[in-house]
Coordinates of C-alpha atoms in Angstrom, one line a residue:
M1 CA 0.2 14.5 -21.4
I2 CA -0.3 13.4 -17.8
K3 CA -2.6 10.5 -17.2
V4 CA -4.1 10.3 -13.8
F5 CA -5.6 6.9 -14.4
D6 CA -6.8 4.8 -17.3
Y7 CA -10.4 5.7 -17.8
N8 CA -10.9 2.9 -20.3
I9 CA -10.3 0.3 -17.6
I10 CA -12.3 2.1 -14.9
E11 CA -15.3 2.6 -17.1
K12 CA -15.9 -1.2 -17.2
D13 CA -17.4 -1.0 -13.7
D14 CA -20.4 1.4 -13.2
M15 CA -19.8 2.3 -9.6
W16 CA -16.0 3.0 -10.1
S17 CA -16.9 4.9 -13.2
C18 CA -19.2 7.2 -11.2
F19 CA -16.7 7.6 -8.4
S20 CA -13.7 8.4 -10.6
T21 CA -15.6 10.6 -12.9
K22 CA -16.8 12.6 -9.9
I23 CA -13.1 13.1 -8.8
L24 CA -12.4 14.4 -12.3
A25 CA -15.5 16.6 -12.2
I26 CA -14.2 18.3 -9.1
K27 CA -10.8 19.1 -10.8
N28 CA -12.6 20.1 -14.0
D29 CA -14.9 22.6 -12.3
E30 CA -12.0 24.1 -10.2
S31 CA -9.7 24.3 -13.3
F32 CA -12.2 26.0 -15.5
D33 CA -13.2 28.4 -12.6
N34 CA -9.5 29.3 -12.2
F35 CA -9.0 29.8 -15.9
E36 CA -12.1 32.0 -16.2
S37 CA -10.7 34.1 -13.3
L38 CA -7.4 34.3 -15.1
L39 CA -9.2 35.7 -18.1
K40 CA -11.2 38.1 -16.0
F41 CA -8.2 39.7 -14.3
S42 CA -5.6 39.5 -17.1
T43 CA -4.4 42.4 -19.2
K44 CA -6.0 43.0 -22.6
E45 CA -2.8 41.6 -24.3
D46 CA -2.8 38.5 -22.2
I47 CA -6.6 37.9 -22.8
K48 CA -5.9 38.1 -26.5
I49 CA -3.2 35.4 -26.2
L50 CA -5.4 33.2 -24.0
R51 CA -8.3 33.5 -26.4
H52 CA -6.0 32.7 -29.3
Y53 CA -4.9 29.5 -27.4
C54 CA -8.6 28.6 -26.8
E55 CA -9.4 29.1 -30.5
Y56 CA -6.4 27.0 -31.5
E57 CA -7.6 24.2 -29.2
K58 CA -11.2 24.7 -30.4
L59 CA -12.2 25.2 -26.7
C60 CA -15.2 27.5 -26.5
L61 CA -15.4 28.6 -22.9
E62 CA -18.9 29.9 -23.3
D63 CA -20.2 26.6 -24.6
L64 CA -18.3 23.8 -22.8
G65 CA -20.3 20.6 -23.6
A66 CA -19.5 18.9 -20.3
R67 CA -19.3 21.9 -17.9
G68 CA -22.8 21.6 -16.7
F69 CA -22.4 17.8 -16.3
A70 CA -19.2 18.4 -14.3
Q71 CA -20.8 21.0 -12.0
K72 CA -23.8 18.7 -11.4
L73 CA -21.5 15.7 -10.7
R74 CA -19.3 17.8 -8.5
N75 CA -22.3 18.8 -6.4
T76 CA -23.8 15.3 -6.2
I77 CA -24.1 14.2 -2.6
H78 CA -22.1 17.1 -1.1
Y79 CA -23.9 20.3 -1.9
Q80 CA -27.4 19.5 -3.0
K81 CA -30.5 17.5 -2.3
I82 CA -29.8 14.0 -3.4
L83 CA -32.1 12.9 -6.2
L84 CA -32.9 9.3 -6.9
D85 CA -35.0 8.3 -9.9
A86 CA -35.9 4.6 -9.2
N87 CA -36.5 4.1 -13.0
K88 CA -32.7 4.5 -13.4
M89 CA -32.0 1.5 -11.1
A90 CA -30.9 -1.7 -12.9
G91 CA -31.5 -3.7 -9.7
S92 CA -31.7 -3.3 -5.9
S93 CA -28.1 -3.6 -4.8
I94 CA -26.1 -0.8 -3.2
R95 CA -24.2 -0.6 -6.5
D96 CA -27.4 -0.1 -8.4
I97 CA -28.6 2.6 -6.0
V98 CA -25.3 4.5 -6.1
T99 CA -25.2 4.4 -9.9
A100 CA -28.8 5.6 -10.1
I101 CA -28.0 8.5 -7.7
Y102 CA -25.2 9.6 -10.1
L103 CA -27.5 9.2 -13.1
S104 CA -30.3 11.0 -11.5
N105 CA -28.2 14.0 -10.3
T106 CA -26.5 14.5 -13.6
N107 CA -29.6 14.3 -15.7
T108 CA -28.2 11.3 -17.6
N109 CA -30.3 8.4 -18.6
S110 CA -27.8 5.6 -18.9
M111 CA -24.2 4.7 -18.0
K112 CA -23.4 4.9 -21.7
E113 CA -24.5 8.6 -21.7
F114 CA -22.8 9.2 -18.4
R115 CA -19.5 7.7 -19.8
Y116 CA -19.9 9.8 -22.9
K117 CA -20.2 13.0 -20.9
G118 CA -17.3 11.9 -18.7
M119 CA -15.1 11.5 -21.8
E120 CA -16.3 14.8 -23.1
M121 CA -15.2 16.3 -19.8
I122 CA -11.8 14.6 -20.0
N123 CA -11.3 15.9 -23.6
E124 CA -12.1 19.5 -22.5
M125 CA -9.6 19.1 -19.6
R126 CA -7.0 17.9 -22.0
S127 CA -7.5 21.0 -24.1
L128 CA -7.2 23.2 -21.0
Q129 CA -4.0 21.3 -20.0
R130 CA -2.4 22.0 -23.4
I131 CA -3.4 25.7 -23.0
I132 CA -1.9 25.9 -19.6
C133 CA 1.3 24.3 -20.9
K134 CA 1.5 27.0 -23.5
I135 CA 0.9 29.7 -20.9
I136 CA 3.7 28.5 -18.8
S137 CA 6.1 28.5 -21.8
V138 CA 5.0 32.0 -23.0
D139 CA 8.0 34.2 -23.6
K140 CA 7.2 37.2 -21.4
D141 CA 9.3 39.3 -19.1
Y142 CA 7.5 39.4 -15.7
I143 CA 10.2 41.1 -13.8
E144 CA 11.1 44.7 -14.7

């Protein structure tokens, strides 16, 4: 398993947790979009294999717990109107404002909830990573 960074260390700082989780959300959203496209354009036989891998990993593509969170987080600041709920601010520093922006735009109420969703997203990505590793090692003759 490839580790990009140690999330357990990063999560100790709210602003870095927001920033790094956003980077992961971008990759999460792109990866699941690509996997869904793969399913859409695969043969029936390949779809059956891919679905089998998903079932084995207990990854339900129709009900990804962190997909909505990842999409909202990915779009925060870049693609949408920026929301800021002042009730989510712990203080008035730039760090507090940045953190509150991330909480506001992902519909999370606390950094504890934000981190939980971040870990849920990471776990879904790990499952997808294991599926991709299996796809790559599938014994199939692609050249006729």
